[in-house]
Structure formats: structure tokens, C-alpha cells
XYZ file of C-alpha atoms in Angstrom:
695
model
C 106.915 116.807 111.226
C 106.592 116.692 115.026
C 102.996 117.872 114.756
C 102.284 115.184 112.144
C 103.647 112.440 114.378
C 101.767 113.823 117.388
C 98.544 113.887 115.405
C 98.940 110.269 114.307
C 99.782 109.085 117.798
C 96.999 111.002 119.560
C 95.253 108.414 121.776
C 91.620 107.585 121.203
C 89.317 109.583 123.402
C 87.082 108.145 126.119
C 84.096 109.385 124.164
C 84.599 106.498 121.792
C 82.745 104.265 124.212
C 83.439 100.715 125.435
C 86.001 98.743 123.528
C 87.597 101.825 121.969
C 91.071 100.673 122.918
C 90.648 96.920 122.556
C 88.510 96.615 119.441
C 90.848 98.490 117.040
C 93.698 96.167 118.029
C 91.471 93.107 117.566
C 90.277 94.412 114.197
C 93.865 95.037 113.056
C 94.914 91.529 114.085
C 91.905 90.133 112.229
C 92.868 92.104 109.118
C 96.437 90.795 109.296
C 95.163 87.224 109.666
C 92.732 87.589 106.759
C 95.443 88.975 104.489
C 98.042 86.358 105.394
C 98.046 83.954 102.482
C 100.754 82.475 100.310
C 102.093 84.322 97.307
C 99.501 83.608 94.612
C 99.487 86.524 92.202
C 100.736 85.557 88.750
C 101.996 89.083 88.030
C 104.356 89.186 91.013
C 107.073 87.224 89.234
C 106.826 89.388 86.113
C 107.639 92.406 88.249
C 110.423 90.519 90.039
C 111.929 89.570 86.670
C 112.014 93.199 85.557
C 113.336 94.320 88.943
C 116.210 91.888 88.618
C 116.920 92.967 85.033
C 116.993 96.648 86.013
C 119.383 95.995 88.892
C 121.649 93.926 86.640
C 121.704 96.554 83.884
C 121.599 99.617 86.150
C 118.846 101.297 84.125
C 115.060 101.549 83.987
C 113.612 99.188 81.369
C 110.407 100.056 79.539
C 110.465 97.572 76.675
C 109.756 93.850 76.464
C 112.836 91.626 76.940
C 111.539 88.196 77.996
C 109.590 86.922 74.982
C 110.246 85.998 71.371
C 106.784 87.146 70.239
C 106.845 90.756 71.500
C 110.558 91.431 71.850
C 111.385 95.146 72.024
C 107.792 96.428 72.228
C 107.127 99.390 74.484
C 105.503 98.236 77.732
C 104.257 101.594 78.928
C 105.541 100.498 82.326
C 104.870 102.742 85.309
C 106.158 100.481 88.094
C 109.929 100.423 87.684
C 110.787 101.666 91.167
C 108.317 99.251 92.760
C 109.743 96.386 90.694
C 113.239 97.134 91.953
C 112.082 97.400 95.580
C 110.101 94.168 95.407
C 113.054 92.315 93.885
C 115.373 93.574 96.640
C 112.906 92.278 99.219
C 112.811 88.941 97.392
C 116.608 88.687 97.404
C 116.715 89.505 101.110
C 114.024 87.091 102.264
C 112.062 85.494 99.435
C 108.306 85.116 99.452
C 107.972 85.363 103.223
C 109.706 88.748 103.382
C 107.401 89.992 100.628
C 104.485 88.772 102.752
C 105.877 90.544 105.827
C 106.207 93.749 103.805
C 102.623 93.388 102.593
C 101.373 92.958 106.160
C 103.327 96.025 107.277
C 101.602 97.999 104.510
C 98.258 96.579 105.653
C 98.896 97.796 109.202
C 99.757 101.305 107.974
C 96.723 101.423 105.659
C 94.514 100.256 108.526
C 95.784 103.118 110.689
C 95.333 105.682 107.902
C 91.740 104.559 107.327
C 90.990 104.878 111.041
C 92.508 108.386 111.102
C 90.589 109.434 107.973
C 87.359 108.087 109.424
C 87.953 110.013 112.654
C 88.255 113.205 110.630
C 84.699 112.455 109.474
C 83.542 112.275 113.087
C 83.711 108.521 113.680
C 85.192 107.096 116.880
C 87.905 104.479 117.202
C 85.550 101.501 117.113
C 83.715 102.796 114.058
C 86.948 103.677 112.293
C 88.439 100.251 112.960
C 85.236 98.597 111.746
C 85.384 100.604 108.541
C 89.094 99.804 108.088
C 88.487 96.084 108.498
C 85.608 96.185 106.008
C 87.746 98.015 103.423
C 90.579 95.504 103.730
C 88.237 92.525 103.417
C 86.780 94.090 100.255
C 90.291 94.499 98.845
C 91.612 91.090 99.885
C 92.245 90.024 96.289
C 94.049 93.271 95.464
C 96.306 93.505 98.516
C 99.020 91.264 97.128
C 102.764 91.394 96.554
C 102.824 93.501 93.401
C 103.305 97.225 92.634
C 99.598 97.875 93.179
C 100.203 97.589 96.914
C 102.053 100.911 96.743
C 98.976 102.497 95.147
C 96.814 101.180 97.987
C 99.200 102.639 100.559
C 99.561 105.980 98.800
C 95.837 106.360 98.101
C 95.108 105.851 101.795
C 97.855 108.333 102.661
C 96.649 110.914 100.129
C 93.051 110.763 101.362
C 94.115 111.222 104.956
C 96.541 114.023 104.043
C 93.945 116.003 102.063
C 91.159 115.727 104.628
C 93.581 116.379 107.495
C 94.860 119.472 105.730
C 91.258 120.636 105.232
C 90.500 120.222 108.932
C 93.475 122.472 109.754
C 92.635 125.181 107.172
C 95.187 124.037 104.550
C 98.411 125.225 106.182
C 101.588 124.848 104.147
C 102.939 122.221 106.574
C 100.267 119.776 105.384
C 100.426 120.572 101.674
C 104.114 120.586 100.832
C 104.173 116.767 100.700
C 101.642 116.596 97.840
C 104.084 117.005 94.897
C 106.594 114.586 96.433
C 103.945 111.984 97.149
C 102.440 112.115 93.672
C 105.741 112.049 91.776
C 106.913 109.120 93.909
C 103.607 107.379 93.168
C 104.185 107.847 89.438
C 107.399 105.823 89.677
C 105.955 103.159 91.979
C 102.746 102.325 90.137
C 101.535 105.279 88.131
C 99.400 107.738 90.100
C 96.206 107.391 88.066
C 94.102 106.812 91.176
C 95.966 109.602 92.905
C 95.242 111.926 90.013
C 91.528 111.062 90.234
C 91.465 111.709 93.994
C 93.403 114.958 93.723
C 91.390 116.388 90.828
C 88.077 115.433 92.447
C 89.174 116.952 95.750
C 90.495 120.178 94.225
C 87.431 120.610 92.030
C 84.937 119.897 94.803
C 86.704 122.123 97.325
C 86.880 124.943 94.797
C 83.160 124.627 94.126
C 82.299 124.200 97.799
C 84.332 127.116 99.083
C 84.416 129.563 96.132
C 81.494 128.910 93.786
C 78.578 127.874 96.005
C 78.864 130.869 98.385
C 78.665 133.218 95.380
C 75.502 131.445 94.285
C 73.868 132.097 97.618
C 74.504 128.741 99.285
C 75.870 128.715 102.815
C 79.654 128.552 102.892
C 81.693 126.312 105.160
C 83.296 127.993 108.135
C 86.671 129.404 107.088
C 88.333 131.411 109.863
C 91.301 131.958 107.580
C 89.143 133.469 104.842
C 89.977 132.469 101.274
C 93.670 131.947 102.087
C 93.258 128.254 102.805
C 91.595 127.347 99.531
C 94.098 129.489 97.639
C 96.957 127.583 99.267
C 95.275 124.285 98.427
C 94.759 125.220 94.780
C 98.296 126.552 94.549
C 99.861 123.387 95.907
C 97.449 121.314 93.835
C 98.478 123.113 90.663
C 102.152 122.677 91.534
C 101.544 118.987 92.110
C 99.815 118.510 88.764
C 102.631 120.374 87.061
C 105.266 118.202 88.726
C 103.390 115.069 87.640
C 103.466 116.215 84.036
C 107.048 117.429 83.741
C 109.032 114.671 85.453
C 110.516 112.097 83.034
C 107.971 109.370 83.752
C 104.947 111.683 83.817
C 103.348 111.906 80.406
C 104.510 108.400 79.523
C 102.482 107.068 82.459
C 99.262 108.671 81.403
C 99.775 107.786 77.750
C 100.044 104.131 78.889
C 96.763 104.406 80.794
C 95.142 106.001 77.745
C 96.357 103.119 75.599
C 94.754 100.610 77.985
C 91.494 102.541 77.732
C 91.646 102.535 73.946
C 92.234 98.765 73.915
C 89.637 98.050 76.588
C 87.968 95.362 74.467
C 91.240 93.389 74.497
C 91.845 93.848 78.207
C 88.295 92.834 79.075
C 89.252 89.252 78.210
C 91.311 89.278 81.398
C 89.756 88.671 84.775
C 90.698 91.849 86.595
C 89.303 94.047 83.825
C 85.872 92.467 84.038
C 83.005 93.651 86.267
C 82.999 92.230 89.821
C 80.486 89.446 89.207
C 82.121 86.341 90.721
C 81.627 85.096 94.261
C 85.071 86.451 95.137
C 83.478 89.927 95.190
C 80.604 89.255 97.581
C 82.278 91.443 100.263
C 82.466 94.289 97.734
C 78.741 94.144 97.037
C 77.891 93.994 100.739
C 80.150 96.982 101.394
C 78.774 98.867 98.388
C 75.145 98.407 99.450
C 75.800 99.289 103.096
C 77.950 102.320 102.303
C 75.556 103.738 99.715
C 72.556 103.103 101.985
C 74.254 105.006 104.815
C 75.269 107.852 102.517
C 71.798 108.179 100.985
C 70.190 108.063 104.427
C 72.435 110.859 105.684
C 73.021 112.626 102.354
C 72.376 116.130 103.704
C 75.219 115.657 106.165
C 77.811 114.287 103.725
C 79.810 117.056 102.141
C 80.343 117.550 98.436
C 84.075 116.826 98.515
C 83.694 113.400 100.117
C 81.091 112.489 97.511
C 83.171 113.843 94.639
C 86.165 111.731 95.692
C 84.037 108.592 95.840
C 81.979 108.836 92.629
C 84.746 108.204 90.015
C 85.838 105.099 91.860
C 82.265 103.865 92.138
C 82.088 103.885 88.345
C 85.511 102.244 87.985
C 84.703 99.493 90.474
C 81.448 98.624 88.741
C 83.298 98.429 85.410
C 86.631 96.827 86.395
C 86.929 94.552 89.393
C 90.543 95.588 89.891
C 89.214 98.933 91.200
C 87.163 97.498 94.099
C 89.841 98.294 96.685
C 90.335 101.798 95.301
C 86.578 102.393 95.607
C 86.473 101.084 99.170
C 89.268 103.487 100.144
C 87.677 106.422 98.315
C 84.357 105.737 100.054
C 85.863 106.074 103.550
C 85.370 109.877 104.011
C 81.721 109.897 102.871
C 80.865 106.684 104.738
C 82.512 107.964 107.911
C 80.542 111.217 107.750
C 77.305 109.247 107.329
C 78.236 106.931 110.218
C 78.954 109.942 112.421
C 75.587 111.481 111.650
C 73.814 108.202 112.331
C 75.619 108.044 115.657
C 74.365 111.490 116.587
C 70.820 110.496 115.645
C 71.091 107.643 118.130
C 71.818 109.869 121.118
C 68.394 109.154 122.621
C 69.181 105.423 122.792
C 70.749 104.705 126.158
C 72.789 101.707 125.029
C 74.000 102.917 121.669
C 77.689 102.452 122.598
C 77.163 98.822 123.480
C 74.977 98.245 120.424
C 77.664 99.740 118.178
C 80.337 97.574 119.773
C 78.211 94.436 119.339
C 77.679 95.316 115.676
C 81.403 95.893 115.198
C 82.275 92.588 116.874
C 79.692 90.842 114.667
C 81.387 92.283 111.572
C 84.779 91.131 112.851
C 83.417 87.635 113.446
C 81.780 87.603 110.031
C 85.056 88.589 108.369
C 86.905 85.770 110.135
C 84.210 83.242 109.218
C 84.345 84.413 105.600
C 88.110 83.927 105.572
C 87.889 80.498 107.144
C 85.040 78.960 105.189
C 84.163 80.935 102.062
C 87.263 82.430 100.467
C 88.681 80.777 97.369
C 91.514 78.343 97.976
C 94.405 80.610 97.000
C 93.515 83.036 99.803
C 93.570 80.450 102.582
C 95.891 81.231 105.481
C 99.462 80.385 104.562
C 102.974 81.590 103.799
C 105.580 81.016 101.094
C 104.544 80.438 97.468
C 101.256 78.840 96.500
C 102.712 75.898 94.624
C 99.287 74.726 93.464
C 99.072 77.363 90.736
C 102.597 77.931 89.395
C 104.465 75.600 86.968
C 107.137 74.908 89.573
C 107.897 71.314 88.624
C 107.378 71.830 84.903
C 110.101 74.444 84.517
C 112.505 72.334 86.595
C 111.784 69.414 84.277
C 112.414 71.550 81.185
C 115.695 72.864 82.559
C 116.996 69.486 83.742
C 116.001 67.665 80.561
C 117.455 70.526 78.500
C 114.432 70.979 76.251
C 115.202 73.334 73.393
C 113.258 75.335 70.862
C 110.347 77.709 71.313
C 107.918 77.367 74.172
C 104.218 78.091 74.375
C 102.777 79.189 77.690
C 99.443 80.199 79.098
C 99.480 83.963 79.637
C 99.317 83.709 83.426
C 102.515 81.615 83.517
C 104.518 84.232 81.627
C 105.757 86.086 84.695
C 106.859 82.992 86.594
C 108.638 81.532 83.555
C 110.320 84.850 82.782
C 111.671 85.039 86.332
C 112.676 81.391 86.723
C 114.000 80.716 83.215
C 114.512 84.068 81.527
C 115.956 85.775 79.721
C 117.705 82.665 78.323
C 114.406 80.871 77.653
C 112.011 83.239 75.921
C 108.336 83.080 76.788
C 105.478 83.061 74.296
C 102.918 85.196 76.101
C 102.130 87.291 79.158
C 98.775 88.717 80.241
C 99.335 92.180 78.835
C 97.173 92.070 75.693
C 98.153 95.504 74.449
C 101.706 94.176 74.018
C 101.309 90.438 73.475
C 99.075 89.658 70.501
C 100.312 86.236 69.318
C 98.019 84.227 71.600
C 94.831 85.111 69.738
C 96.350 84.110 66.392
C 97.699 80.860 67.778
C 94.409 79.799 69.323
C 92.039 80.932 66.558
C 94.098 80.583 63.376
C 95.543 77.052 63.213
C 97.108 77.730 59.817
C 99.435 80.288 61.450
C 100.744 78.000 64.184
C 103.713 76.563 62.253
C 105.377 79.988 62.119
C 106.010 79.846 65.881
C 107.801 76.459 65.741
C 106.615 75.468 69.207
C 108.494 72.508 70.714
C 107.061 72.410 74.238
C 104.084 73.998 75.962
C 103.073 74.961 79.498
C 99.307 74.461 79.531
C 97.184 75.773 82.371
C 93.565 75.615 81.243
C 91.645 72.496 80.117
C 90.688 74.029 76.753
C 94.338 74.158 75.671
C 94.951 70.431 76.082
C 92.822 69.070 73.179
C 94.195 71.830 70.953
C 97.772 70.658 71.511
C 96.878 66.983 71.389
C 95.350 67.577 67.956
C 98.609 69.247 66.873
C 100.670 66.184 67.831
C 101.865 67.069 71.338
C 102.039 64.586 74.229
C 102.285 65.177 78.015
C 105.573 64.438 79.780
C 104.958 66.152 83.125
C 101.713 66.946 84.944
C 101.302 68.985 88.127
C 98.295 70.621 89.820
C 98.409 73.915 87.939
C 100.193 72.991 84.713
C 100.608 70.228 82.150
C 103.850 70.160 80.160
C 103.435 68.896 76.579
C 106.172 68.312 73.988
C 105.914 67.892 70.250
C 105.860 64.250 69.146
C 108.930 64.399 66.922
C 112.075 62.422 66.264
C 114.089 64.881 68.344
C 111.837 64.239 71.347
C 111.346 60.483 70.830
C 113.647 59.374 73.644
C 112.189 61.907 76.081
C 108.644 60.799 75.262
C 109.532 57.129 75.605
C 110.934 57.789 79.080
C 108.492 60.316 80.504
C 105.183 60.126 78.629
C 102.237 60.559 81.027
C 99.445 58.068 80.421
C 97.638 57.663 83.735
C 98.846 59.932 86.533
C 97.062 63.145 87.485
C 98.046 65.046 90.639
C 94.373 65.631 91.438
C 93.840 61.881 91.856
C 92.466 61.063 95.281
C 94.333 58.570 97.451
C 91.957 55.758 96.498
C 92.578 56.432 92.793
C 96.339 56.518 93.333
C 96.256 53.146 95.042
C 93.949 51.667 92.408
C 96.203 52.657 89.502
C 99.321 51.584 91.400
C 97.962 48.138 92.259
C 96.394 47.340 88.901
C 98.809 45.082 87.036
C 97.845 46.733 83.746
C 98.820 50.229 84.854
C 101.084 49.793 87.887
C 104.517 49.943 86.253
C 104.080 53.137 84.193
C 102.013 54.699 86.956
C 104.748 54.276 89.563
C 107.274 55.769 87.161
C 104.958 58.728 86.459
C 104.440 59.399 90.180
C 108.178 59.166 90.863
C 108.858 61.656 88.058
C 106.219 64.009 89.420
C 107.779 63.953 92.904
C 111.276 64.349 91.433
C 110.532 67.954 90.456
C 108.228 69.321 93.165
C 107.105 68.849 96.752
C 103.766 67.169 97.438
C 103.460 65.513 100.877
C 100.095 63.891 100.120
C 101.254 62.213 96.929
C 104.589 61.296 98.560
C 102.841 59.552 101.431
C 100.593 57.592 99.074
C 103.628 56.734 96.923
C 105.429 55.254 99.948
C 102.437 52.989 100.568
C 102.289 51.999 96.901
C 105.917 50.888 96.959
C 104.984 48.293 99.585
C 101.757 47.142 97.948
C 102.192 47.459 94.181
C 102.927 44.314 92.154
C 105.128 46.385 89.837
C 107.881 46.804 92.466
C 110.271 43.973 91.653
C 112.645 44.160 94.614
C 114.297 46.609 96.997
C 116.767 47.812 94.391
C 113.856 48.757 92.163
C 112.174 50.379 95.177
C 115.282 52.462 95.901
C 115.538 53.492 92.229
C 112.011 54.906 92.467
C 112.532 56.486 95.895
C 115.752 58.385 95.211
C 114.312 60.887 92.698
C 111.043 61.149 94.631
C 112.914 62.259 97.759
C 114.638 65.188 96.046
C 111.943 67.663 97.146
C 110.097 65.388 99.590
C 112.863 64.138 101.870
C 111.036 65.471 104.934
C 107.955 63.306 104.318
C 108.196 60.718 107.079
C 106.539 57.889 105.149
C 108.923 58.337 102.222
C 112.009 58.483 104.451
C 110.906 55.393 106.333
C 110.274 53.478 103.103
C 113.742 54.434 101.871
C 115.323 53.383 105.154
C 113.502 50.048 105.100
C 114.715 49.341 101.567
C 118.309 50.203 102.484
C 118.142 48.032 105.591
C 116.893 45.045 103.625
C 119.669 45.639 101.085
C 122.215 45.294 103.868
C 122.992 48.991 104.405
C 121.945 49.616 108.038
C 124.512 52.416 108.367
C 122.600 54.471 105.779
C 119.198 53.411 107.070
C 119.686 54.241 110.764
C 120.029 58.067 110.447
C 116.947 58.095 108.216
C 114.925 56.211 110.813
C 116.101 58.498 113.620
C 115.270 61.612 111.608
C 111.781 60.283 110.914
C 111.181 59.420 114.560
C 112.324 62.856 115.709
C 109.508 64.376 113.647
C 106.969 61.511 113.806
C 107.545 59.314 116.888
C 104.657 56.975 116.014
C 105.928 56.098 112.543
C 105.713 52.309 112.420
C 108.202 51.583 109.646
C 110.930 53.793 111.117
C 110.476 52.486 114.669
C 110.536 48.799 113.749
C 113.399 49.366 111.306
C 115.520 51.100 113.942
C 114.659 48.359 116.438
C 115.884 45.608 114.115
C 119.099 47.516 113.338
C 119.795 47.645 117.083
C 118.781 43.994 117.445
C 121.148 42.867 114.695
C 123.894 44.934 116.324
C 123.397 42.981 119.570
C 122.011 45.935 121.540
C 118.960 43.974 122.711
C 118.010 46.368 125.512
C 117.833 49.330 123.126
C 115.972 47.178 120.599
C 113.463 46.126 123.272
C 112.889 49.807 124.127
C 112.036 50.529 120.487
C 109.774 47.479 120.107
C 107.948 48.144 123.375
C 107.255 51.761 122.333
C 106.072 50.442 118.976
C 103.658 47.949 120.539
C 102.248 50.650 122.834
C 101.700 53.040 119.912
C 100.316 50.307 117.609
C 98.702 47.680 119.893
C 96.934 46.003 116.940
C 100.150 45.552 114.935
C 101.148 41.894 115.193
C 104.717 42.511 113.963
C 105.355 44.899 116.870
C 104.517 42.185 119.416
C 106.600 39.573 117.610
C 109.609 41.906 117.656
C 108.992 42.706 121.335
C 108.996 38.984 122.082
C 112.278 38.465 120.221
C 114.120 41.212 122.120
C 112.742 40.102 125.487
C 113.754 36.498 124.750
C 117.320 37.614 124.006
C 117.356 39.428 127.362
C 115.973 36.290 129.083
C 112.834 38.166 130.130
C 110.588 35.149 129.824
C 107.268 36.724 130.836
C 107.676 39.703 128.507
C 108.755 37.401 125.681
C 105.815 35.033 126.263
C 103.418 38.035 126.326
C 104.784 39.296 123.005
C 104.561 35.969 121.159
C 101.105 35.161 122.544
C 99.755 38.562 121.444
C 101.303 38.048 118.045
C 99.574 34.668 117.624
C 96.285 36.174 118.791
C 96.485 38.932 116.169
C 98.032 36.927 113.300
C 97.453 33.204 113.753
C 97.937 32.529 110.025
C 101.191 34.487 109.700
C 104.198 32.747 108.099
C 105.990 33.448 111.392
C 103.322 31.766 113.528
C 105.221 28.457 113.629
C 108.371 30.222 114.816
C 106.427 32.068 117.501
C 104.990 28.759 118.778
C 108.460 27.233 118.815
C 109.815 30.170 120.789
C 106.961 29.804 123.301
C 107.746 26.115 123.744
C 111.416 26.843 124.369
C 110.525 29.527 126.934
C 108.861 26.814 129.073
C 112.260 25.323 129.912
C 114.618 28.294 129.611
C 115.254 31.671 128.019
C 114.339 30.427 124.558
C 116.488 30.288 121.475
């Protein structure tokens, strides 16, 4: 173990050229930045739900427990241990701890790729460049789900095998193989590991035992045939352990079943070829890696090629294998890069040229992250609330909807975790287990058997289907529309919450137009308030606060407060909403409740007009004219074109008998708002200031 740690921590040599110490750190930081995005994988919550269930029951669960359409079916699960570990992380720190764990895995994988590349003859800068490229390729796969353990263990296995080969296959490097592979079986199913191990064992056997007997030159083996014998012995023991442990054969039967039902799985995105723009980095990496390998083919050994080829096929067939291919390509690509480096010995500035190329790749990766990645992979933390039915399930639970639900397959995991097992889901994106969706969508005559009462819809094509079946929308959020059956049992709910106009994708101008139009304003305000009552949305909340001041549908401040109270449930930190609530309370004669709201707003947003002027008038009415003047003066400085700020400044200064400041305030007010209803009062105050302090 000491030798293993020493080998990992061996410092990069000076031969790596300029930047060999700085660039790997910069590349690692870039990789961590690129892979920092909010939790956005639909499957994560499915695994969390099963992790929680297994902890609560104290046993591994391998059958379906969260639906009413596939209850009791065998899942062929191979991720139970990972599901438990991920749920424990969630309990300890929620989505952000899962993100921190993912980034820790990324850092380890980055280091393992660099070490594997160095075994192929590449220096620190080249290894870090290759590691960054691999992680950019796998950006969509490096997410908080059991697959992350496969990414970690594949990187570890590749390094372990090639490191053991470089040392002549001593026992100290090989004993970990059975433990690693059995652990992998419980974390995510070691299918990729099995492919790597079999390819490596087969290629090494051919390279070291078969080819020399056919007259081809043999690799240097100071230890004779002992090394390859040890490798094959440990490899055989590993394969045996993978087959005999309790989860072994079940794992590989599950993978076989997926292969047999490939036509069903190919309906799902990750089982399709990598054709979308999300996979541009994969195609760039594929072309560059294969070009390098072909160019230097004579200097890339058989084993490195054998490890890569199965994953090349898988990645071209299923886009979920792009990260596995990028990892498997590291040994062969590194050997080709090393040979290309040696060819460049006659170029005097090759070190600087290589560093410039590496820095260009780093910059390109950062630019790609910033400007070209799809929205869900933008930099961020927490949960991506644009894609999950966060508000919809809260609405269902609070309104106590009953009966069977329908849900888009991608929502199954989130609904199972947030509402299960009490509320049973309809579908989850595991087509070998869940088969009701196809019947429901393509055989309308079969729909009555499911007795659906409410539906979580996530794709536009589902909406007309449910509208035709007599469903109406009662809640609408960015990633989901909640529809309920138009029935006598739901009549009161529909009357109260039916959505006619509001869509969360409305731009601010559209929001204001609907809210100001006398024909739509009243239901629209109610729909927006309901939307905000069940989820956070600062943009909509800010526009809603403005609407409450400008819409003709707002009857008075009591009506305004009735709309604000539910909207603030998840949006109480939105300054505009807090200020609007405080203003309404103040006008209703409740300054004691309004003042802390204004102060909280100003602590976060000192330039907020409504909060500043509201607090100033509370102080003014209390008789604290000096404190009121301080608020009004700050307001006028922050908003010099706001007439009301200057009027208020004049009032406070007049009360303090500061005639010049009061005159300045009223004169500025009249300049900015000569037609204001308060213009006559301002002129009267100015006249009184000519003979005294005013009144």
C-alpha cells in the first residue's frame, strides 16, 4: 500500500516541459467548473427513492414498489449499494452534498487519467489535457447517479491493469482485482469492467504467449512467463468471484435482458446513437483520438487497442457509452501522443507549442461550457427546478388529489421519491419493466382501465391527448403541466384553479399585457399567485409585484394582500414581492408588520424604492423626522428622477425646519411632476416656507 501511495504521489518530472506543474492544476479546476451544474438527471431521484426504501426495510430491493402498473416486477437492479450511499449523502446534505461528492469523484478520475496517460509515455501537460478532454466528452454522464461509480471504477481499473503491466504483474498490484470487480457489481453492475478485463486479459495473453510462438517479436519480460501467468491467474479468480457472489449472475442476466429488448430501449434518449449537438465534444474527441492512433498505429500496442475497440462500438450505438469510450481510449491515445512527441524532437520549441495547444484546448472547453452547452448543464448548484414537477406535486399533496395518476416517464423517479410509496406512479423510463405507457398512448380504447384522475404532463404531444379525454389544467410550471379529469368530484377544484391564460414561459411583456387587460386580468392574477404558491420563481415574482400595482383587477390592499400571501410562500426573499407586501400592510394601518419587511428588503437591496419610501413614511408617521429624512434623502440620491422621493424629502426637511432642503425637495418634485395630484400641496408648502418653517 505504501508503494501504491508513493507511486500516485510521485511528482511530475522536469522533463514534462514548461507548465508541467501549473497546467494540470488549471486543467483540473477547469474540469471541476465545467462539471459544476445543478442536479438535473431524472434518474437520480429514482435511485434515491430505492435507497431510502432499502434503509427503511433493512434489505436489498430488486422488485418494483412505486407504481400501480408494474408492481412487483423484477427490476434486474444492479445498483443497490450505490442507491443506499447516494441516499445517505442526500440525507446528510441534500443536492449540494451530492454535487460535492460528484466533484470529488471527478478530481480522482482526473488524477487516474493523468497517471494512466503517463504510463503510456505522456507528460503531465499531455496527461492533464487528455483528462480534461475525456471529462468534457462525458459531461452528460458524470451526474449524481450510480453510473458515477462505474466512471470512477473504470478509470481505476484501467490504471491498475496498465500499472501492474509496467511492473511485471506482481501480486501486490493484482490482489485488488477481485475486490474491485465484486464491489463494482453491487454499485452499478461491472459490465464495463468485465469488457475491460476480458479485453485486457485476452490481448495480453495473445501479445505475450501467442504472438511470440508465431514468430513475432515478444515484449520484454525480465520475469519470463511468470508475470502473465500471475495476471491470468488473478484474472480467472476475478471472473470466478464475479460469477459466484449473490449479485453476480443476476447482474449479467439483467444486461442480457436489456440487449434482448433493445428495440424498446432505443425509444429512450441515452440508448440512441450520439447524434445531437450535445455530443459534439465526443465526435471531436473521437476524430482526434482515432487520427492520432492511426498515424502512430505501429507504436500503439495490441492491449491498448483491444481495450478501446468494444467501447468504440458501444459509443457509436448508444450515447450513454460515450464516457466509457473516452476512458477506454486513454491508453492507446496516450501511446500515440507519446510517439508523436518523440517525432517532434527536432523541433526546438515543441514544449512551448504543446503547452500552447493544451491551453487552447482548456480555453475551448471553458468557452464551450459558457456559450454552447444545453441549459441544464449551465454552472449552478442545488436542483434544476426548471425540469422537475416541483410545484405540481406540492399542489397535488396540498389539494389532496386522489385516484390514479399518469406521469411522463421521466417524472417517475422524482414523483416516487417525493410522493411515494403512498402515491403510486404510472410509469418510469425503464421500458423492460414498465409497458403501460405504449398502450395508453396508442390504444385509446384501453385507457379507461387505468382510471386516471390527474396527470403530470411533460411533453407537448401529451397535452392534446389529455384535453381530448376531458382533462383540464390546474397548475402549470416550466417543466410540467398538471391536468385533472373534468368530473363532478373535481368540479370545485377546477372552478378554483383552472388555468386559462398563464404560462411560466411568458416573457415579462406578456405577463404585464395579460395582467393589465381587463378581459384577462382577474383570472390571470389568480393563476400567477397559485403558480408562485407552490414553487420559487424570482422572475415571475418580480413581475407579479409590479402587476399588483398596475393591474385593474386589484380591488384594494386587502385583495392585494390576499394575492401576496400565498405567492410569498416560496418567494419571500424576492425584494419586489416583500416590498409590495409591506406597502400593502402599511396602507392597511399595520406599520408594525410592514417595518421589518422593509428593513429586510433594504438589507439585501438598498436601492429598492418601495421599501425605502415605505420605511421613511413609517418613521415620519412615528415622529422620527430625522430618521425619515435620512431615508428620503438616500432615496432621492438613488432615484433622482423619482418625483415622490423629492416630495417626501421636502416633507421631512420641512418638519425639521430645514427650509432650504425642503424648498429644494418641493421644487424638484414640481419640476418632475407638475401635473401630480400633490402639486397643489407642494406649491402651498413652498409658499408657507417663505415666511417660516412651513406647515
